[in-house]
Amino acid sequence: MIRVALTGALGRMGTLVIQELSKQNDMDLVAGLDIIGEGKPLSRDVTAAHASKIKEILSQTNPDVLIDFTEPNAAVNNVLSATENDVNLVVGTTGFKRDQLETMRNAINGKVAAVISPNFSVGVNVFWKLIALAAENLKDFDVEVIEAHHNQKKDAPSGTALAVVEILKKTLGDIEVVSGRDGSCLRGKEIGMHAIRAGDIVGDHIVLFAGPGERLEIKHQAHSRMAFASGAIKAARWVVGARTGIYSMADVIGSR
Ligand code: NAP
Protein backbone atom coordinates (compact mmCIF):
# COMPACT_ATOMS: atom_id res chain seq x y z
CA MET A 1 0.00 0.00 0.00
CA ILE A 2 1.17 3.52 -0.82
CA ARG A 3 0.80 5.68 2.28
CA VAL A 4 -0.44 9.17 1.37
CA ALA A 5 -0.49 12.37 3.44
CA LEU A 6 -2.38 15.42 2.21
CA THR A 7 -2.08 19.12 3.04
CA GLY A 8 -5.00 21.40 2.26
CA ALA A 9 -7.17 18.36 3.00
CA LEU A 10 -10.36 20.38 3.47
CA GLY A 11 -9.91 22.69 0.48
CA ARG A 12 -11.56 22.37 -2.94
CA MET A 13 -8.76 20.20 -4.33
CA GLY A 14 -7.99 18.36 -1.09
CA THR A 15 -11.61 17.19 -0.77
CA LEU A 16 -11.54 15.74 -4.29
CA VAL A 17 -8.14 14.11 -3.79
CA ILE A 18 -9.59 12.28 -0.76
CA GLN A 19 -12.59 11.12 -2.84
CA GLU A 20 -10.30 9.89 -5.60
CA LEU A 21 -7.93 8.19 -3.09
CA SER A 22 -10.82 6.21 -1.62
CA LYS A 23 -11.29 4.53 -5.03
CA GLN A 24 -7.66 3.31 -5.23
CA ASN A 25 -6.88 -0.25 -4.14
CA ASP A 26 -3.18 0.42 -3.68
CA MET A 27 -3.33 3.69 -1.71
CA ASP A 28 -4.22 4.67 1.83
CA LEU A 29 -4.77 8.13 3.25
CA VAL A 30 -2.70 8.14 6.45
CA ALA A 31 -2.83 11.85 7.32
CA GLY A 32 -4.68 14.99 6.30
CA LEU A 33 -3.83 18.50 7.47
CA ASP A 34 -5.48 21.88 7.15
CA ILE A 35 -5.61 25.11 9.10
CA ILE A 36 -9.35 24.68 9.52
CA GLY A 37 -11.49 21.78 10.75
CA GLU A 38 -9.12 20.00 13.15
CA GLY A 39 -10.70 16.67 14.15
CA LYS A 40 -13.06 16.54 11.16
CA PRO A 41 -13.30 13.01 9.71
CA LEU A 42 -11.53 12.67 6.36
CA SER A 43 -11.92 8.91 5.94
CA ARG A 44 -12.91 5.94 8.13
CA ASP A 45 -9.58 6.02 9.97
CA VAL A 46 -8.22 9.55 9.55
CA THR A 47 -9.33 12.89 11.00
CA ALA A 48 -7.99 16.31 10.01
CA ALA A 49 -4.90 17.42 11.92
CA HIS A 50 -3.88 21.04 12.38
CA ALA A 51 -1.39 22.26 9.77
CA SER A 52 1.04 23.42 12.46
CA LYS A 53 1.63 19.76 13.45
CA ILE A 54 3.01 18.79 10.04
CA LYS A 55 6.44 17.62 11.27
CA GLU A 56 5.15 15.40 14.08
CA ILE A 57 2.32 14.00 11.90
CA LEU A 58 4.76 13.06 9.13
CA SER A 59 7.12 11.37 11.55
CA GLN A 60 4.23 9.51 13.31
CA THR A 61 2.43 8.33 10.15
CA ASN A 62 5.46 7.69 7.93
CA PRO A 63 3.84 8.40 4.54
CA ASP A 64 5.45 7.50 1.20
CA VAL A 65 4.21 10.70 -0.39
CA LEU A 66 2.74 14.08 0.60
CA ILE A 67 0.27 15.71 -1.79
CA ASP A 68 0.03 19.49 -1.32
CA PHE A 69 -2.83 21.72 -2.53
CA THR A 70 -2.59 24.76 -0.24
CA GLU A 71 -1.13 28.21 -0.91
CA PRO A 72 2.48 29.20 -1.62
CA ASN A 73 3.80 30.05 1.89
CA ALA A 74 2.16 26.96 3.37
CA ALA A 75 3.39 24.76 0.52
CA VAL A 76 7.03 25.84 0.96
CA ASN A 77 6.83 24.99 4.66
CA ASN A 78 5.17 21.64 3.87
CA VAL A 79 7.84 20.80 1.29
CA LEU A 80 10.61 21.55 3.82
CA SER A 81 8.90 19.35 6.43
CA ALA A 82 8.47 16.52 3.92
CA THR A 83 12.09 16.59 2.80
CA GLU A 84 13.27 16.55 6.45
CA ASN A 85 11.20 13.37 6.90
CA ASP A 86 12.27 11.78 3.56
CA VAL A 87 8.71 11.94 2.21
CA ASN A 88 8.26 12.17 -1.58
CA LEU A 89 6.12 15.02 -2.91
CA VAL A 90 3.35 15.95 -5.30
CA VAL A 91 2.96 19.74 -5.30
CA GLY A 92 -0.10 21.20 -7.01
CA THR A 93 -0.12 24.60 -5.32
CA THR A 94 0.40 27.54 -7.69
CA GLY A 95 1.48 31.17 -7.36
CA PHE A 96 5.04 30.64 -6.11
CA LYS A 97 7.56 33.47 -6.28
CA ARG A 98 10.92 32.71 -7.85
CA ASP A 99 12.72 32.54 -4.46
CA GLN A 100 10.07 30.15 -3.09
CA LEU A 101 10.60 27.80 -6.04
CA GLU A 102 14.34 28.01 -5.43
CA THR A 103 13.93 27.16 -1.72
CA MET A 104 11.80 24.12 -2.59
CA ARG A 105 14.19 22.96 -5.32
CA ASN A 106 17.19 23.19 -2.97
CA ALA A 107 15.36 21.20 -0.28
CA ILE A 108 14.15 18.49 -2.68
CA ASN A 109 17.23 17.88 -4.84
CA GLY A 110 19.22 14.85 -3.73
CA LYS A 111 16.74 14.15 -0.92
CA VAL A 112 13.35 12.97 -2.28
CA ALA A 113 11.43 12.71 -5.55
CA ALA A 114 8.86 15.41 -6.31
CA VAL A 115 6.38 16.08 -9.07
CA ILE A 116 5.63 19.80 -9.21
CA SER A 117 3.02 20.90 -11.72
CA PRO A 118 0.71 23.91 -11.96
CA ASN A 119 -1.75 21.62 -13.76
CA PHE A 120 -2.20 17.87 -13.29
CA SER A 121 -4.73 17.33 -16.07
CA VAL A 122 -3.61 15.06 -18.89
CA GLY A 123 -5.23 17.37 -21.48
CA VAL A 124 -3.25 20.42 -20.41
CA ASN A 125 -0.02 18.54 -20.83
CA VAL A 126 -0.93 17.94 -24.50
CA PHE A 127 -2.08 21.59 -24.75
CA TRP A 128 1.41 22.73 -23.67
CA LYS A 129 2.97 20.57 -26.42
CA LEU A 130 0.63 21.99 -29.07
CA ILE A 131 1.64 25.51 -28.01
CA ALA A 132 5.32 24.66 -28.45
CA LEU A 133 4.53 23.35 -31.95
CA ALA A 134 2.48 26.43 -32.88
CA ALA A 135 5.11 28.85 -31.55
CA GLU A 136 7.81 27.10 -33.55
CA ASN A 137 5.79 27.45 -36.78
CA LEU A 138 4.22 30.89 -36.23
CA LYS A 139 7.16 32.89 -34.94
CA ASP A 140 5.95 36.19 -36.46
CA PHE A 141 2.37 35.96 -35.19
CA ASP A 142 1.08 37.99 -32.25
CA VAL A 143 0.41 35.83 -29.19
CA GLU A 144 -2.22 36.45 -26.53
CA VAL A 145 -2.90 34.21 -23.53
CA ILE A 146 -6.40 34.33 -22.04
CA GLU A 147 -7.26 32.40 -18.89
CA ALA A 148 -10.45 32.22 -16.81
CA HIS A 149 -10.95 30.84 -13.30
CA HIS A 150 -13.45 30.94 -10.42
CA ASN A 151 -13.80 34.03 -8.24
CA GLN A 152 -11.97 32.47 -5.25
CA LYS A 153 -8.65 31.87 -7.03
CA LYS A 154 -5.89 33.67 -5.17
CA ASP A 155 -3.17 33.99 -7.83
CA ALA A 156 -3.14 35.60 -11.28
CA PRO A 157 -2.13 34.81 -13.93
CA SER A 158 -2.66 31.10 -13.32
CA GLY A 159 0.31 28.76 -12.94
CA THR A 160 -0.80 27.08 -16.16
CA ALA A 161 -0.70 30.41 -18.05
CA LEU A 162 2.77 31.14 -16.63
CA ALA A 163 3.89 27.72 -17.87
CA VAL A 164 2.56 28.74 -21.32
CA VAL A 165 4.75 31.87 -21.18
CA GLU A 166 7.83 29.78 -20.36
CA ILE A 167 7.07 27.51 -23.35
CA LEU A 168 6.59 30.51 -25.68
CA LYS A 169 9.81 32.13 -24.48
CA LYS A 170 11.80 29.02 -25.45
CA THR A 171 10.96 29.82 -29.08
CA LEU A 172 10.27 33.55 -29.09
CA GLY A 173 13.07 34.62 -26.72
CA ASP A 174 12.75 36.55 -23.49
CA ILE A 175 10.03 38.89 -24.72
CA GLU A 176 7.90 41.11 -22.51
CA VAL A 177 4.61 39.94 -21.01
CA VAL A 178 1.93 42.66 -20.92
CA SER A 179 -0.91 41.90 -18.49
CA GLY A 180 -4.25 43.40 -19.53
CA ARG A 181 -4.24 46.64 -21.50
CA ASP A 182 -5.67 50.01 -20.64
CA GLY A 183 -5.44 53.41 -22.27
CA SER A 184 -2.95 54.14 -25.00
CA CYS A 185 -1.13 50.86 -25.52
CA LEU A 186 -0.10 50.17 -29.06
CA ARG A 187 0.90 46.56 -29.40
CA GLY A 188 4.59 45.77 -29.73
CA LYS A 189 6.42 42.44 -29.83
CA GLU A 190 5.01 41.05 -26.61
CA ILE A 191 2.91 38.26 -25.10
CA GLY A 192 -0.49 39.63 -24.04
CA MET A 193 -1.88 38.11 -20.83
CA HIS A 194 -5.50 38.33 -19.68
CA ALA A 195 -6.90 36.82 -16.47
CA ILE A 196 -10.66 36.53 -15.98
CA ARG A 197 -12.00 35.74 -12.46
CA ALA A 198 -15.71 34.94 -12.36
CA GLY A 199 -18.25 32.57 -10.82
CA ASP A 200 -17.29 28.91 -10.57
CA ILE A 201 -15.20 28.52 -13.75
CA VAL A 202 -12.91 25.53 -13.10
CA GLY A 203 -10.14 26.58 -15.51
CA ASP A 204 -10.04 27.75 -19.15
CA HIS A 205 -6.93 28.61 -21.13
CA ILE A 206 -6.74 29.94 -24.68
CA VAL A 207 -3.53 30.75 -26.53
CA LEU A 208 -4.25 32.84 -29.60
CA PHE A 209 -1.74 33.18 -32.45
CA ALA A 210 -2.80 35.91 -34.91
CA GLY A 211 -1.11 36.81 -38.19
CA PRO A 212 -2.06 38.53 -41.43
CA GLY A 213 -5.53 37.33 -42.46
CA GLU A 214 -5.81 34.40 -40.02
CA ARG A 215 -5.62 33.25 -36.44
CA LEU A 216 -5.14 29.98 -34.60
CA GLU A 217 -6.56 29.39 -31.13
CA ILE A 218 -5.47 26.51 -28.90
CA LYS A 219 -7.91 26.03 -26.08
CA HIS A 220 -8.22 23.82 -23.01
CA GLN A 221 -11.20 23.79 -20.66
CA ALA A 222 -11.32 21.83 -17.43
CA HIS A 223 -14.95 20.87 -16.73
CA SER A 224 -14.25 19.39 -13.34
CA ARG A 225 -11.48 19.57 -10.73
CA MET A 226 -11.57 15.78 -10.87
CA ALA A 227 -9.23 16.07 -13.89
CA PHE A 228 -6.62 17.61 -11.56
CA ALA A 229 -7.32 15.27 -8.63
CA SER A 230 -6.96 12.09 -10.69
CA GLY A 231 -3.74 13.46 -12.25
CA ALA A 232 -2.35 14.17 -8.79
CA ILE A 233 -3.11 10.57 -7.77
CA LYS A 234 -1.30 9.29 -10.89
CA ALA A 235 1.65 11.51 -9.98
CA ALA A 236 1.66 10.21 -6.38
CA ARG A 237 1.74 6.58 -7.54
CA TRP A 238 4.55 7.38 -9.99
CA VAL A 239 6.71 9.47 -7.66
CA VAL A 240 7.11 6.80 -4.95
CA GLY A 241 9.09 4.69 -7.44
CA ALA A 242 11.12 7.56 -8.89
CA ARG A 243 14.73 8.50 -8.21
CA THR A 244 15.33 11.69 -6.21
CA GLY A 245 14.81 14.86 -8.23
CA ILE A 246 12.15 17.19 -9.55
CA TYR A 247 9.75 16.00 -12.23
CA SER A 248 6.81 17.34 -14.22
CA MET A 249 3.52 15.77 -15.29
CA ALA A 250 5.11 15.04 -18.70
CA ASP A 251 7.43 12.58 -16.91
CA VAL A 252 4.46 10.94 -15.19
CA ILE A 253 2.45 10.40 -18.36
CA GLY A 254 5.56 9.46 -20.32
CA SER A 255 5.17 12.19 -22.94
CA ARG A 256 8.55 13.86 -22.63
P1 NAP B 1 -8.63 26.10 -1.43
O1 NAP B 1 -10.02 25.57 -1.59
O2 NAP B 1 -8.43 27.47 -0.88
O3 NAP B 1 -7.85 25.02 -0.56
C1 NAP B 1 -6.61 25.25 0.06
C2 NAP B 1 -6.74 24.69 1.46
O4 NAP B 1 -5.46 24.70 2.08
C3 NAP B 1 -7.69 25.51 2.34
O5 NAP B 1 -8.53 24.65 3.08
C4 NAP B 1 -6.70 26.27 3.22
O6 NAP B 1 -7.28 26.69 4.43
C5 NAP B 1 -5.65 25.20 3.40
N1 NAP B 1 -4.38 25.65 3.94
C6 NAP B 1 -3.86 26.89 4.02
N2 NAP B 1 -2.67 26.85 4.65
C7 NAP B 1 -2.42 25.55 4.96
C8 NAP B 1 -1.36 24.87 5.62
N3 NAP B 1 -0.29 25.53 6.11
N4 NAP B 1 -1.42 23.52 5.74
C9 NAP B 1 -2.50 22.85 5.32
N5 NAP B 1 -3.57 23.45 4.71
C10 NAP B 1 -3.51 24.78 4.54
O7 NAP B 1 -7.84 26.08 -2.83
P2 NAP B 1 -7.92 24.97 -3.99
O8 NAP B 1 -8.84 25.42 -5.04
O9 NAP B 1 -8.04 23.61 -3.40
O10 NAP B 1 -6.45 25.16 -4.59
C11 NAP B 1 -5.29 24.96 -3.80
C12 NAP B 1 -4.06 25.27 -4.63
O11 NAP B 1 -3.96 24.33 -5.70
C13 NAP B 1 -4.07 26.66 -5.28
O12 NAP B 1 -2.76 27.16 -5.31
C14 NAP B 1 -4.56 26.38 -6.69
O13 NAP B 1 -4.16 27.34 -7.64
C15 NAP B 1 -3.89 25.03 -6.92
N6 NAP B 1 -4.51 24.18 -7.94
C16 NAP B 1 -3.66 23.43 -8.67
C17 NAP B 1 -4.15 22.54 -9.59
C18 NAP B 1 -3.19 21.66 -10.34
O14 NAP B 1 -3.63 20.85 -11.18
N7 NAP B 1 -1.90 21.74 -10.06
C19 NAP B 1 -5.52 22.45 -9.81
C20 NAP B 1 -6.38 23.23 -9.04
C21 NAP B 1 -5.84 24.10 -8.10
P3 NAP B 1 -8.02 28.15 4.44
O15 NAP B 1 -9.14 28.06 3.44
O16 NAP B 1 -8.50 28.30 5.82
O17 NAP B 1 -6.98 29.16 4.04
PDB file of C-alpha atoms in Angstrom, residues 57-208:
ATOM      1  CA  ILE A  57       2.325  13.998  11.905  1.00  0.00           C
ATOM      2  CA  LEU A  58       4.758  13.060   9.126  1.00  0.00           C
ATOM      3  CA  SER A  59       7.117  11.370  11.555  1.00  0.00           C
ATOM      4  CA  GLN A  60       4.234   9.509  13.311  1.00  0.00           C
ATOM      5  CA  THR A  61       2.426   8.331  10.149  1.00  0.00           C
ATOM      6  CA  ASN A  62       5.459   7.693   7.929  1.00  0.00           C
ATOM      7  CA  PRO A  63       3.841   8.397   4.535  1.00  0.00           C
ATOM      8  CA  ASP A  64       5.449   7.498   1.198  1.00  0.00           C
ATOM      9  CA  VAL A  65       4.206  10.701  -0.394  1.00  0.00           C
ATOM     10  CA  LEU A  66       2.743  14.076   0.598  1.00  0.00           C
ATOM     11  CA  ILE A  67       0.267  15.709  -1.788  1.00  0.00           C
ATOM     12  CA  ASP A  68       0.027  19.488  -1.321  1.00  0.00           C
ATOM     13  CA  PHE A  69      -2.826  21.715  -2.527  1.00  0.00           C
ATOM     14  CA  THR A  70      -2.593  24.757  -0.235  1.00  0.00           C
ATOM     15  CA  GLU A  71      -1.131  28.213  -0.907  1.00  0.00           C
ATOM     16  CA  PRO A  72       2.484  29.203  -1.623  1.00  0.00           C
ATOM     17  CA  ASN A  73       3.803  30.051   1.887  1.00  0.00           C
ATOM     18  CA  ALA A  74       2.162  26.959   3.367  1.00  0.00           C
ATOM     19  CA  ALA A  75       3.386  24.759   0.517  1.00  0.00           C
ATOM     20  CA  VAL A  76       7.026  25.840   0.961  1.00  0.00           C
ATOM     21  CA  ASN A  77       6.827  24.989   4.662  1.00  0.00           C
ATOM     22  CA  ASN A  78       5.169  21.636   3.866  1.00  0.00           C
ATOM     23  CA  VAL A  79       7.839  20.798   1.291  1.00  0.00           C
ATOM     24  CA  LEU A  80      10.610  21.546   3.818  1.00  0.00           C
ATOM     25  CA  SER A  81       8.898  19.354   6.433  1.00  0.00           C
ATOM     26  CA  ALA A  82       8.469  16.517   3.918  1.00  0.00           C
ATOM     27  CA  THR A  83      12.094  16.590   2.799  1.00  0.00           C
ATOM     28  CA  GLU A  84      13.267  16.550   6.452  1.00  0.00           C
ATOM     29  CA  ASN A  85      11.203  13.374   6.897  1.00  0.00           C
ATOM     30  CA  ASP A  86      12.271  11.784   3.556  1.00  0.00           C
ATOM     31  CA  VAL A  87       8.710  11.939   2.205  1.00  0.00           C
ATOM     32  CA  ASN A  88       8.255  12.168  -1.581  1.00  0.00           C
ATOM     33  CA  LEU A  89       6.117  15.017  -2.907  1.00  0.00           C
ATOM     34  CA  VAL A  90       3.351  15.949  -5.302  1.00  0.00           C
ATOM     35  CA  VAL A  91       2.961  19.738  -5.297  1.00  0.00           C
ATOM     36  CA  GLY A  92      -0.101  21.200  -7.010  1.00  0.00           C
ATOM     37  CA  THR A  93      -0.124  24.596  -5.321  1.00  0.00           C
ATOM     38  CA  THR A  94       0.405  27.535  -7.689  1.00  0.00           C
ATOM     39  CA  GLY A  95       1.476  31.170  -7.356  1.00  0.00           C
ATOM     40  CA  PHE A  96       5.042  30.639  -6.111  1.00  0.00           C
ATOM     41  CA  LYS A  97       7.557  33.465  -6.281  1.00  0.00           C
ATOM     42  CA  ARG A  98      10.920  32.714  -7.845  1.00  0.00           C
ATOM     43  CA  ASP A  99      12.715  32.541  -4.465  1.00  0.00           C
ATOM     44  CA  GLN A 100      10.068  30.150  -3.086  1.00  0.00           C
ATOM     45  CA  LEU A 101      10.597  27.802  -6.044  1.00  0.00           C
ATOM     46  CA  GLU A 102      14.344  28.007  -5.430  1.00  0.00           C
ATOM     47  CA  THR A 103      13.935  27.158  -1.723  1.00  0.00           C
ATOM     48  CA  MET A 104      11.804  24.118  -2.592  1.00  0.00           C
ATOM     49  CA  ARG A 105      14.192  22.959  -5.319  1.00  0.00           C
ATOM     50  CA  ASN A 106      17.186  23.188  -2.965  1.00  0.00           C
ATOM     51  CA  ALA A 107      15.363  21.199  -0.282  1.00  0.00           C
ATOM     52  CA  ILE A 108      14.155  18.486  -2.685  1.00  0.00           C
ATOM     53  CA  ASN A 109      17.232  17.879  -4.842  1.00  0.00           C
ATOM     54  CA  GLY A 110      19.220  14.845  -3.731  1.00  0.00           C
ATOM     55  CA  LYS A 111      16.743  14.152  -0.917  1.00  0.00           C
ATOM     56  CA  VAL A 112      13.355  12.968  -2.277  1.00  0.00           C
ATOM     57  CA  ALA A 113      11.427  12.705  -5.554  1.00  0.00           C
ATOM     58  CA  ALA A 114       8.861  15.413  -6.305  1.00  0.00           C
ATOM     59  CA  VAL A 115       6.375  16.075  -9.072  1.00  0.00           C
ATOM     60  CA  ILE A 116       5.626  19.796  -9.213  1.00  0.00           C
ATOM     61  CA  SER A 117       3.021  20.902 -11.721  1.00  0.00           C
ATOM     62  CA  PRO A 118       0.708  23.907 -11.963  1.00  0.00           C
ATOM     63  CA  ASN A 119      -1.751  21.621 -13.761  1.00  0.00           C
ATOM     64  CA  PHE A 120      -2.196  17.869 -13.293  1.00  0.00           C
ATOM     65  CA  SER A 121      -4.730  17.332 -16.073  1.00  0.00           C
ATOM     66  CA  VAL A 122      -3.611  15.057 -18.891  1.00  0.00           C
ATOM     67  CA  GLY A 123      -5.232  17.367 -21.479  1.00  0.00           C
ATOM     68  CA  VAL A 124      -3.253  20.420 -20.411  1.00  0.00           C
ATOM     69  CA  ASN A 125      -0.022  18.544 -20.828  1.00  0.00           C
ATOM     70  CA  VAL A 126      -0.928  17.937 -24.498  1.00  0.00           C
ATOM     71  CA  PHE A 127      -2.084  21.593 -24.754  1.00  0.00           C
ATOM     72  CA  TRP A 128       1.409  22.726 -23.671  1.00  0.00           C
ATOM     73  CA  LYS A 129       2.968  20.568 -26.419  1.00  0.00           C
ATOM     74  CA  LEU A 130       0.628  21.989 -29.069  1.00  0.00           C
ATOM     75  CA  ILE A 131       1.636  25.506 -28.005  1.00  0.00           C
ATOM     76  CA  ALA A 132       5.319  24.662 -28.451  1.00  0.00           C
ATOM     77  CA  LEU A 133       4.527  23.348 -31.954  1.00  0.00           C
ATOM     78  CA  ALA A 134       2.479  26.430 -32.881  1.00  0.00           C
ATOM     79  CA  ALA A 135       5.114  28.852 -31.548  1.00  0.00           C
ATOM     80  CA  GLU A 136       7.808  27.096 -33.551  1.00  0.00           C
ATOM     81  CA  ASN A 137       5.786  27.446 -36.780  1.00  0.00           C
ATOM     82  CA  LEU A 138       4.217  30.890 -36.233  1.00  0.00           C
ATOM     83  CA  LYS A 139       7.162  32.893 -34.940  1.00  0.00           C
ATOM     84  CA  ASP A 140       5.951  36.191 -36.463  1.00  0.00           C
ATOM     85  CA  PHE A 141       2.374  35.959 -35.194  1.00  0.00           C
ATOM     86  CA  ASP A 142       1.076  37.988 -32.247  1.00  0.00           C
ATOM     87  CA  VAL A 143       0.414  35.832 -29.190  1.00  0.00           C
ATOM     88  CA  GLU A 144      -2.222  36.451 -26.534  1.00  0.00           C
ATOM     89  CA  VAL A 145      -2.895  34.210 -23.528  1.00  0.00           C
ATOM     90  CA  ILE A 146      -6.395  34.327 -22.037  1.00  0.00           C
ATOM     91  CA  GLU A 147      -7.260  32.399 -18.885  1.00  0.00           C
ATOM     92  CA  ALA A 148     -10.449  32.217 -16.814  1.00  0.00           C
ATOM     93  CA  HIS A 149     -10.954  30.836 -13.298  1.00  0.00           C
ATOM     94  CA  HIS A 150     -13.450  30.935 -10.418  1.00  0.00           C
ATOM     95  CA  ASN A 151     -13.796  34.027  -8.236  1.00  0.00           C
ATOM     96  CA  GLN A 152     -11.966  32.467  -5.247  1.00  0.00           C
ATOM     97  CA  LYS A 153      -8.654  31.873  -7.031  1.00  0.00           C
ATOM     98  CA  LYS A 154      -5.885  33.674  -5.169  1.00  0.00           C
ATOM     99  CA  ASP A 155      -3.170  33.987  -7.833  1.00  0.00           C
ATOM    100  CA  ALA A 156      -3.142  35.595 -11.279  1.00  0.00           C
ATOM    101  CA  PRO A 157      -2.134  34.815 -13.933  1.00  0.00           C
ATOM    102  CA  SER A 158      -2.660  31.101 -13.323  1.00  0.00           C
ATOM    103  CA  GLY A 159       0.305  28.764 -12.943  1.00  0.00           C
ATOM    104  CA  THR A 160      -0.801  27.076 -16.162  1.00  0.00           C
ATOM    105  CA  ALA A 161      -0.698  30.411 -18.051  1.00  0.00           C
ATOM    106  CA  LEU A 162       2.766  31.144 -16.627  1.00  0.00           C
ATOM    107  CA  ALA A 163       3.892  27.724 -17.869  1.00  0.00           C
ATOM    108  CA  VAL A 164       2.557  28.738 -21.322  1.00  0.00           C
ATOM    109  CA  VAL A 165       4.746  31.870 -21.181  1.00  0.00           C
ATOM    110  CA  GLU A 166       7.826  29.777 -20.364  1.00  0.00           C
ATOM    111  CA  ILE A 167       7.073  27.507 -23.353  1.00  0.00           C
ATOM    112  CA  LEU A 168       6.587  30.507 -25.683  1.00  0.00           C
ATOM    113  CA  LYS A 169       9.811  32.134 -24.481  1.00  0.00           C
ATOM    114  CA  LYS A 170      11.805  29.023 -25.447  1.00  0.00           C
ATOM    115  CA  THR A 171      10.958  29.819 -29.081  1.00  0.00           C
ATOM    116  CA  LEU A 172      10.270  33.553 -29.089  1.00  0.00           C
ATOM    117  CA  GLY A 173      13.069  34.615 -26.717  1.00  0.00           C
ATOM    118  CA  ASP A 174      12.746  36.551 -23.490  1.00  0.00           C
ATOM    119  CA  ILE A 175      10.026  38.891 -24.722  1.00  0.00           C
ATOM    120  CA  GLU A 176       7.901  41.107 -22.513  1.00  0.00           C
ATOM    121  CA  VAL A 177       4.607  39.939 -21.011  1.00  0.00           C
ATOM    122  CA  VAL A 178       1.931  42.656 -20.917  1.00  0.00           C
ATOM    123  CA  SER A 179      -0.913  41.905 -18.486  1.00  0.00           C
ATOM    124  CA  GLY A 180      -4.253  43.398 -19.534  1.00  0.00           C
ATOM    125  CA  ARG A 181      -4.239  46.642 -21.496  1.00  0.00           C
ATOM    126  CA  ASP A 182      -5.673  50.008 -20.635  1.00  0.00           C
ATOM    127  CA  GLY A 183      -5.440  53.408 -22.267  1.00  0.00           C
ATOM    128  CA  SER A 184      -2.950  54.143 -24.998  1.00  0.00           C
ATOM    129  CA  CYS A 185      -1.135  50.862 -25.515  1.00  0.00           C
ATOM    130  CA  LEU A 186      -0.103  50.171 -29.064  1.00  0.00           C
ATOM    131  CA  ARG A 187       0.902  46.555 -29.403  1.00  0.00           C
ATOM    132  CA  GLY A 188       4.593  45.774 -29.726  1.00  0.00           C
ATOM    133  CA  LYS A 189       6.421  42.444 -29.830  1.00  0.00           C
ATOM    134  CA  GLU A 190       5.006  41.054 -26.614  1.00  0.00           C
ATOM    135  CA  ILE A 191       2.913  38.265 -25.103  1.00  0.00           C
ATOM    136  CA  GLY A 192      -0.486  39.626 -24.037  1.00  0.00           C
ATOM    137  CA  MET A 193      -1.877  38.107 -20.833  1.00  0.00           C
ATOM    138  CA  HIS A 194      -5.500  38.331 -19.681  1.00  0.00           C
ATOM    139  CA  ALA A 195      -6.905  36.817 -16.470  1.00  0.00           C
ATOM    140  CA  ILE A 196     -10.664  36.532 -15.977  1.00  0.00           C
ATOM    141  CA  ARG A 197     -12.000  35.738 -12.464  1.00  0.00           C
ATOM    142  CA  ALA A 198     -15.713  34.937 -12.357  1.00  0.00           C
ATOM    143  CA  GLY A 199     -18.255  32.572 -10.821  1.00  0.00           C
ATOM    144  CA  ASP A 200     -17.293  28.915 -10.569  1.00  0.00           C
ATOM    145  CA  ILE A 201     -15.199  28.520 -13.745  1.00  0.00           C
ATOM    146  CA  VAL A 202     -12.912  25.534 -13.095  1.00  0.00           C
ATOM    147  CA  GLY A 203     -10.138  26.581 -15.508  1.00  0.00           C
ATOM    148  CA  ASP A 204     -10.043  27.747 -19.147  1.00  0.00           C
ATOM    149  CA  HIS A 205      -6.925  28.606 -21.128  1.00  0.00           C
ATOM    150  CA  ILE A 206      -6.742  29.944 -24.678  1.00  0.00           C
ATOM    151  CA  VAL A 207      -3.535  30.753 -26.530  1.00  0.00           C
ATOM    152  CA  LEU A 208      -4.252  32.844 -29.602  1.00  0.00           C
TER     153      LEU A 208
END
